[in-house]
Tab-separated table of C-alpha atoms in Angstrom:
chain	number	residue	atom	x	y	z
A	27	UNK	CA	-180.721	18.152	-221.686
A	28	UNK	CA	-182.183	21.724	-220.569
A	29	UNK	CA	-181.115	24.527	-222.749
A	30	UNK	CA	-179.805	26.026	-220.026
A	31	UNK	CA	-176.907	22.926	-218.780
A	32	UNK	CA	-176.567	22.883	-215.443
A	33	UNK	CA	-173.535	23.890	-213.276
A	34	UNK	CA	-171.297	20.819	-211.860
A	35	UNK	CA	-172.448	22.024	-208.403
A	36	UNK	CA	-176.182	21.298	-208.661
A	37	UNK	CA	-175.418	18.145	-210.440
A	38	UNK	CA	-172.265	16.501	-210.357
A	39	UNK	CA	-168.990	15.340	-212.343
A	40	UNK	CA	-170.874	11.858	-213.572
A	41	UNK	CA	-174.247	13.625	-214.040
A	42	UNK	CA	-172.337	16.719	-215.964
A	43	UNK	CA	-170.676	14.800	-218.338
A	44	UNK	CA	-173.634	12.136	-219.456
A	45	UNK	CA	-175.332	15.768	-219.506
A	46	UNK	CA	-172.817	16.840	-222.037
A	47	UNK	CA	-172.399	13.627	-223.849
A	48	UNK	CA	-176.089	13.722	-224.857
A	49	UNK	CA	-176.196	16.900	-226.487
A	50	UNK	CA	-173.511	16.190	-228.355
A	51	UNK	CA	-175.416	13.287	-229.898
A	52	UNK	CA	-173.159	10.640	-228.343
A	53	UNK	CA	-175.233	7.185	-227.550
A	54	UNK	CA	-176.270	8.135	-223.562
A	55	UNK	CA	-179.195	6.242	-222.644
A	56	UNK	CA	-182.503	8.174	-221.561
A	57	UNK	CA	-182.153	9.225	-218.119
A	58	UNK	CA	-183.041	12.077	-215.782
A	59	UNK	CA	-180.690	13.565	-212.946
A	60	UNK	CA	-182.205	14.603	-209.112
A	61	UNK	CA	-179.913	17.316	-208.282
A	62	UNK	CA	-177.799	18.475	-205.351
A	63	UNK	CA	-181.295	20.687	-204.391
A	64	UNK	CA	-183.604	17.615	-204.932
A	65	UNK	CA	-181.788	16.157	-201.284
A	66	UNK	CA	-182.413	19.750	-199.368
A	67	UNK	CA	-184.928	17.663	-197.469
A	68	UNK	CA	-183.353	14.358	-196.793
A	69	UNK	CA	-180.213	16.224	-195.765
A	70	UNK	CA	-182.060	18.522	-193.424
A	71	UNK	CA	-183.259	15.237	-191.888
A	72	UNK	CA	-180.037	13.343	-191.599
A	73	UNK	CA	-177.941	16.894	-190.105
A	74	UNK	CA	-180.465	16.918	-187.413
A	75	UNK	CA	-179.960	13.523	-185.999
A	76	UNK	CA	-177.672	13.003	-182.800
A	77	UNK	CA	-175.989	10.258	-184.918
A	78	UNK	CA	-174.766	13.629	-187.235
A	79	UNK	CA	-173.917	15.396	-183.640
A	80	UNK	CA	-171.976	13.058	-182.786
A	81	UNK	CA	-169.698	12.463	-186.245
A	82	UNK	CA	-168.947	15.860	-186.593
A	83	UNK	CA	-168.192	16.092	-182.967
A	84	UNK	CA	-165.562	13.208	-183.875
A	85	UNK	CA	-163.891	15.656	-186.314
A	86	UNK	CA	-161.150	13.504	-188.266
A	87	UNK	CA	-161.113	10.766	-185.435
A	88	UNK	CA	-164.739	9.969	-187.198
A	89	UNK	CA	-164.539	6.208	-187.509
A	90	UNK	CA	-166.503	3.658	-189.827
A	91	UNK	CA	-168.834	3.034	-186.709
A	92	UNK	CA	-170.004	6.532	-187.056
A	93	UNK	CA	-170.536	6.663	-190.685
A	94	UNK	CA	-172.338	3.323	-190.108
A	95	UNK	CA	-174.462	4.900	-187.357
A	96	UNK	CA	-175.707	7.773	-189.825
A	97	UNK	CA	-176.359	5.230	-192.897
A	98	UNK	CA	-178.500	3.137	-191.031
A	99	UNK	CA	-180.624	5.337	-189.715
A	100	UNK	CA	-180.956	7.438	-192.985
A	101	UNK	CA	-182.089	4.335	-194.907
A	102	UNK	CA	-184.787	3.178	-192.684
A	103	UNK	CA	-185.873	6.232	-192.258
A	104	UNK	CA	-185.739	8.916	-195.472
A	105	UNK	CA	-188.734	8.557	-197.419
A	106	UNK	CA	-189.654	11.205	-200.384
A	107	UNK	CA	-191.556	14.487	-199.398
A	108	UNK	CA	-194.645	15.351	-201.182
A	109	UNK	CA	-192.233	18.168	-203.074
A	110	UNK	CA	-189.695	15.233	-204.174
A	111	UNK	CA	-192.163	12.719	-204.992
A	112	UNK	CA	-193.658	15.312	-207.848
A	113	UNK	CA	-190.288	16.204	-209.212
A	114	UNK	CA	-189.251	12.326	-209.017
A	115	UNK	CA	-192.768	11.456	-211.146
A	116	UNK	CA	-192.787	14.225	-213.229
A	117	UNK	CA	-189.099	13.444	-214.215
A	118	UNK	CA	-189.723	9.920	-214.610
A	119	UNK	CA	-192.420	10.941	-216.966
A	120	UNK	CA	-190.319	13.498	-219.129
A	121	UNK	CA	-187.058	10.634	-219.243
A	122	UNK	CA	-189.034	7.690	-220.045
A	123	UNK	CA	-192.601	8.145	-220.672
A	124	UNK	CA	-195.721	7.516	-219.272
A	125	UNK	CA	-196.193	4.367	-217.283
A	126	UNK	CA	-193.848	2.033	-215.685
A	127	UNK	CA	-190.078	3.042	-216.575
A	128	UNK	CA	-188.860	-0.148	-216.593
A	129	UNK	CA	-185.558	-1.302	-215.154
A	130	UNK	CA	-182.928	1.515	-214.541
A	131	UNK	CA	-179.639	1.932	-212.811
A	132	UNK	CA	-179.270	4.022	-210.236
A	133	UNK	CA	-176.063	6.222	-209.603
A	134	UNK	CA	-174.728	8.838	-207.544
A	135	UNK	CA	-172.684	11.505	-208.802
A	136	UNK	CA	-171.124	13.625	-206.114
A	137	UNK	CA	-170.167	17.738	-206.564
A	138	UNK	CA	-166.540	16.158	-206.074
A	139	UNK	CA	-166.251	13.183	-207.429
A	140	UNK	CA	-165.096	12.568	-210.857
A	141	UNK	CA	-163.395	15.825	-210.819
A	142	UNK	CA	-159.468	16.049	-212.066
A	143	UNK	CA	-157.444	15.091	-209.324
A	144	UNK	CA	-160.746	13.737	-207.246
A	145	UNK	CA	-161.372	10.032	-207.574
A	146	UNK	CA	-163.445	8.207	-204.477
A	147	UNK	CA	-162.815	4.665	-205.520
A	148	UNK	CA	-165.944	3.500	-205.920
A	149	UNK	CA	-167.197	4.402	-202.303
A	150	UNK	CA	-170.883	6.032	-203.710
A	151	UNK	CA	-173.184	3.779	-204.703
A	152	UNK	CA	-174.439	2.037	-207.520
A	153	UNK	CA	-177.787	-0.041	-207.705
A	154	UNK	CA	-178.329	-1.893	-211.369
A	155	UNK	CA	-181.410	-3.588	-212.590
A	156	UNK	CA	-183.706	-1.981	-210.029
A	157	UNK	CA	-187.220	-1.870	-211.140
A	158	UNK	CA	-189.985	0.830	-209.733
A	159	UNK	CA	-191.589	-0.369	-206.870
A	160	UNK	CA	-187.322	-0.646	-205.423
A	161	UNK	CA	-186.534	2.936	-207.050
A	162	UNK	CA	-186.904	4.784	-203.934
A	163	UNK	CA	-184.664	2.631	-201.840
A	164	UNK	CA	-181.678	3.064	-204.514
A	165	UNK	CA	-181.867	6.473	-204.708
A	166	UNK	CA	-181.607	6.501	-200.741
A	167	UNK	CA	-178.853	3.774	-200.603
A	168	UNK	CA	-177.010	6.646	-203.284
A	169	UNK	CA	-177.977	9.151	-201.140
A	170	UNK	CA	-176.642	7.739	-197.956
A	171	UNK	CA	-173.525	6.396	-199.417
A	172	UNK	CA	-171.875	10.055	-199.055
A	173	UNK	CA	-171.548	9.081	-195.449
A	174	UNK	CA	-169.664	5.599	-196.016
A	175	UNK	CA	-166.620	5.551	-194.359
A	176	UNK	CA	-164.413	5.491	-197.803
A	177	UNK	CA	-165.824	8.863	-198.916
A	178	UNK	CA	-165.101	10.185	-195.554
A	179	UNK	CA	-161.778	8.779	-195.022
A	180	UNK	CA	-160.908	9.941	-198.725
A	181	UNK	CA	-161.801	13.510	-198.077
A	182	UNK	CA	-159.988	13.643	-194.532
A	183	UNK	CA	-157.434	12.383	-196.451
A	184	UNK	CA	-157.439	15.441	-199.126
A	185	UNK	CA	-158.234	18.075	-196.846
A	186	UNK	CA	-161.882	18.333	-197.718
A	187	UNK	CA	-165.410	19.369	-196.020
A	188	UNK	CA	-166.948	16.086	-194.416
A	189	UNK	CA	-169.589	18.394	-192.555
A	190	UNK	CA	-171.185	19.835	-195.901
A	191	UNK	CA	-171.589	16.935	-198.000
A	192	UNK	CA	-173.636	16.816	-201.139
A	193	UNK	CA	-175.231	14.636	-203.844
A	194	UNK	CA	-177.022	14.220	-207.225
A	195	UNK	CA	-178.171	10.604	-208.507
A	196	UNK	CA	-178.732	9.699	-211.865
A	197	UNK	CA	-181.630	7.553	-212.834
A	198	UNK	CA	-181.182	6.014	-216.660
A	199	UNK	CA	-182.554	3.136	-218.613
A	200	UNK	CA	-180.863	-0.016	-217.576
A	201	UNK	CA	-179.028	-1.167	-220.849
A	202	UNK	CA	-179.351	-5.421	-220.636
A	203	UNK	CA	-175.552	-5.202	-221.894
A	204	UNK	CA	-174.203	-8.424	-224.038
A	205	UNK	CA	-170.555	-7.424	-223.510
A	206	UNK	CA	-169.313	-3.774	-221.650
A	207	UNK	CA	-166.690	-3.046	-219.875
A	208	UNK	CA	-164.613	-0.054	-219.707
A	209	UNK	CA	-162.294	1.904	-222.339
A	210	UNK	CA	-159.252	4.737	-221.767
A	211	UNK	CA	-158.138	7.674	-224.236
A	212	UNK	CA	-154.608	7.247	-223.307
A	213	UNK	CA	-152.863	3.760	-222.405
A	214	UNK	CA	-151.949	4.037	-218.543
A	215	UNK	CA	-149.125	1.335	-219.277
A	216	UNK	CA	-147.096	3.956	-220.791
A	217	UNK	CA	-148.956	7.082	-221.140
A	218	UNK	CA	-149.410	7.149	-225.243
A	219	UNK	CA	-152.098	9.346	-226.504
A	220	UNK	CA	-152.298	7.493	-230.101
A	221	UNK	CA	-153.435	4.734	-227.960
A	222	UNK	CA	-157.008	3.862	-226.947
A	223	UNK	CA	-157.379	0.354	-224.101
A	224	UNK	CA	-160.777	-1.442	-224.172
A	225	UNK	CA	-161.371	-3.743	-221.756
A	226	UNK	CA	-164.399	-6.268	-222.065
A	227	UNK	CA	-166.269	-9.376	-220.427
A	228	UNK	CA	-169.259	-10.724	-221.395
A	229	UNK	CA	-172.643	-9.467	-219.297
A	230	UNK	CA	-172.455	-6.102	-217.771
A	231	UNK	CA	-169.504	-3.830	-216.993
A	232	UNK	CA	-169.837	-4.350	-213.333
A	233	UNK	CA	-167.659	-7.476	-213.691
A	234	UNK	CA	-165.093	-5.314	-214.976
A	235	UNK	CA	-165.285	-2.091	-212.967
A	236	UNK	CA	-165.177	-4.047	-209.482
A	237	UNK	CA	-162.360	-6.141	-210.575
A	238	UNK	CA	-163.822	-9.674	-210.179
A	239	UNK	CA	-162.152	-10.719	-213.318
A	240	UNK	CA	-159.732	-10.136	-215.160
A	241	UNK	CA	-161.325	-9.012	-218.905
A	242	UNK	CA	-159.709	-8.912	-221.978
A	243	UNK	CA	-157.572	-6.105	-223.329
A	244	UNK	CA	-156.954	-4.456	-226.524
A	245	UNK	CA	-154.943	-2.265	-227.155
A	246	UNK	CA	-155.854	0.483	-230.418
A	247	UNK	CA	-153.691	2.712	-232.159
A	248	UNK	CA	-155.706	5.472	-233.404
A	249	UNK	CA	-153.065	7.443	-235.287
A	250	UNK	CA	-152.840	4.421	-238.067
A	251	UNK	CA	-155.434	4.814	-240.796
A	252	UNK	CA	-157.387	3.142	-240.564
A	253	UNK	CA	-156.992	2.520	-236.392
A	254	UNK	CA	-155.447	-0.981	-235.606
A	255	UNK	CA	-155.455	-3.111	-232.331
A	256	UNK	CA	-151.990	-3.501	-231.901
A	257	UNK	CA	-152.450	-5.421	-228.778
A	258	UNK	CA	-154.768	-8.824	-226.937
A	259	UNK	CA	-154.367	-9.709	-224.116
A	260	UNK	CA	-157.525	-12.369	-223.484
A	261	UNK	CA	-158.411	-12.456	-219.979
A	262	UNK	CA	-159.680	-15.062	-217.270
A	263	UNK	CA	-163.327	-13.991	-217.797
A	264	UNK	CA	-164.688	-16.919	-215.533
A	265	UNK	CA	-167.823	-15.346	-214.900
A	266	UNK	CA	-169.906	-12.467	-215.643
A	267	UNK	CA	-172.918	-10.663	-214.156
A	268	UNK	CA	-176.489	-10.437	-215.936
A	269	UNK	CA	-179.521	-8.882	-215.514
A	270	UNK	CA	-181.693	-10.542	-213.227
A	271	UNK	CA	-185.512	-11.583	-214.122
A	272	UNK	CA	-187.925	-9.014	-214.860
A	273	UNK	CA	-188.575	-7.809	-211.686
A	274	UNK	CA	-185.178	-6.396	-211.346
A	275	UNK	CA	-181.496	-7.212	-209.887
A	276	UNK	CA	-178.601	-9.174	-211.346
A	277	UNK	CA	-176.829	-12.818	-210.918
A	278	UNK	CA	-173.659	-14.166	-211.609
A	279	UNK	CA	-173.367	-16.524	-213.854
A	280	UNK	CA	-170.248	-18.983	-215.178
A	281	UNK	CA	-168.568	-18.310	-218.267
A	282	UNK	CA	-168.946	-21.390	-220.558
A	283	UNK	CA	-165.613	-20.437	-222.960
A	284	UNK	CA	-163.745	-18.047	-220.922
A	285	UNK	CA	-160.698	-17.754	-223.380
A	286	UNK	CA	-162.708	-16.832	-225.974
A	287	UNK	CA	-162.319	-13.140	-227.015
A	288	UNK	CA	-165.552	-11.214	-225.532
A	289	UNK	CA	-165.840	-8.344	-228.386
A	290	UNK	CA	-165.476	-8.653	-231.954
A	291	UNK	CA	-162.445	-6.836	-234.115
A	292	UNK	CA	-164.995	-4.402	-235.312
A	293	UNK	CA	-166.696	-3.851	-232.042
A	294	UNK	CA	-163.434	-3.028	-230.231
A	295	UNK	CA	-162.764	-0.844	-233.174
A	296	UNK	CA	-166.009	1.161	-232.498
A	297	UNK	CA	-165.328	1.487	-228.892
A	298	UNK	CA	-162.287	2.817	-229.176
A	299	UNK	CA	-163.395	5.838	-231.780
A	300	UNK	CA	-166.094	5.926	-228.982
A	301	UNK	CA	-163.532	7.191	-226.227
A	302	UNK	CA	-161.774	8.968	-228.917
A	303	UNK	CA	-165.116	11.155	-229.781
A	304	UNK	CA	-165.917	11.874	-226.212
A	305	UNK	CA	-161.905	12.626	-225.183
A	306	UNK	CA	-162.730	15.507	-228.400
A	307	UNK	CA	-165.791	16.831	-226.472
A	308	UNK	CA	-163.569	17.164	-223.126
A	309	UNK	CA	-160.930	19.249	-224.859
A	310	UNK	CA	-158.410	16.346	-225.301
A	311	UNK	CA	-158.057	15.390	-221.357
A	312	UNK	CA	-157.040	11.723	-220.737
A	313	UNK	CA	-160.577	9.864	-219.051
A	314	UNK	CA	-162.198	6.362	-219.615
A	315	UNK	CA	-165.601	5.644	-220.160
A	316	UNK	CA	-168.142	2.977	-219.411
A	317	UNK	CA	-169.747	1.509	-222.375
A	318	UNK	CA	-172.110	-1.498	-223.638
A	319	UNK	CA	-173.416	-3.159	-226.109
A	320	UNK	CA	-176.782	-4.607	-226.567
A	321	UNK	CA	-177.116	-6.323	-229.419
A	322	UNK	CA	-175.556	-4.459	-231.922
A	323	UNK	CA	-176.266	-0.957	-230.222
A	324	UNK	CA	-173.203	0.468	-228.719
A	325	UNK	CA	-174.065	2.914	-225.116
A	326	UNK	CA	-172.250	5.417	-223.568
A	327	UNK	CA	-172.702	4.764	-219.520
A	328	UNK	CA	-170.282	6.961	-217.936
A	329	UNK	CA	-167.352	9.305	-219.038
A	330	UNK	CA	-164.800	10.955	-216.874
């Protein structure tokens, strides 16, 4: 992290906080962040088209064929100016080393997203195994998702700007997870701080963050010494999504023994003084995190 951190507004919420996490020591892969600034170019190019005239002539009748309109042209079109393709390279470089980074994931992190009271259900964009020669067409899709029609029906929706919209993507090693999933500070059921939730499937967490299973619970009471799970619930993990071949993407693949609990006692144990370490760094606030384990490395993916 630079020893000066940056603000949320040249960043982002999802950006800030792996920003944070890091320098605290917590397990954040290596990863660099293009901010807000970085897109000065790209969203010079997109305001000027008539697609753009003609959204924000819609006002808040702006429908999905509009945001559509705008998307599409953006992603055939936005390519990296000689300025961005430095700072891309030379932060490559700095974040992973010289020569090919290997696979990373690719996220945005919005100004306003992630923020208390600001959640955009999973309308940005997120592109996982993507190796280098399909880096540049990520960070575009993440750059042009601030236009999908979710974002801009959630900020209508919350009286907010849809004619000034901004973006920072995060580029970090892509972690080839065993089992991930999610994890909470407090239990949403009923709202108990003593109690951390992990949930887990086999593969990578995107199983688990899009919903297409239903992954196992446990519930941990951290106030017991030593902290106990208190609670299972195994889920129907039918499938789960893995890394692709080398050359990048994922597949879905069948889950052989889907009753069969996807993270070990002691694993769920760790997880849960995971959340508990970063809910510390954030002053106590409820959040959830993304995590993963690779072998028997635990990562810190997202917090917030």
């Amino acid at each position: 992290p630079p020893s000066s951190p940056p603000g949320l507004t040249e960043v982002g919420g999802k950006a800030l906080s792996l920003i944070e996490s890091a320098a605290s020591a917590l397990p954040v892969p290596p990863g660099l962040v293009l901010t807000v600034n970085f897109f000065d170019p790209w969203l010079r190019e997109a305001t000027a088209l008539p697609e753009w005239a003609d959204f924000v002539g819609a006002g808040k009748s702006a429908g999905r064929d509009l945001c559509d309109a705008i998307k599409t042209v953006c992603a055939k079109t936005l390519v990296p100016t000689e300025g961005q393709r430095k700072v891309l390279d030379e932060a490559l470089a700095k974040a992973f080393g010289a020569g090919e980074p290997g696979l990373v994931a690719v996220r945005s992190s919005s100004p306003e997203e992630d923020l208390v009271g600001s959640s955009f259900a999973g309308g940005y964009d997120t592109t996982l195994g993507v190796a280098s020669d399909d880096l540049v067409a990520a960070i575009v899709a993440s750059f042009v998702s601030m236009f999908d029609h979710r974002v801009v029906q959630y900020k209508l929706q919350h009286n907010m700007r849809v004619d000034a919209p901004r973006i920072a993507v995060v580029v970090q090693r892509q972690i080839a997870s065993d089992v991930s999933g999610v994890a909470f500070s407090l239990n949403p059921a009923n709202n108990c701080y003593d109690e951390a939730v992990v949930s887990a499937n086999l593969g990578l967490g995107e199983s688990v963050v899009s919903g297409i299973v239903t992954p196992d619970s446990y519930v941990v009471d951290r106030s017991k010494e030593p902290p106990t799970i208190v609670s299972k619930k195994i889920g129907e993990k039918d499938e789960a999504i893995f890394l692709g071949a080398e050359d990048g993407g994922t597949r879905k693949v069948k889950n052989d023994n889907p009753s069969a609990q996807a993270l070990p006692d002691d694993r769920v144990l760790e997880v849960a003084a995971l959340v508990g370490r970063v809910g510390e760094l954030r002053g106590g606030a409820p959040l959830d995190i993304e995590w993963a384990y690779c072998g028997d490395e635990l990562f810190l993916l997202q917090a917030r």
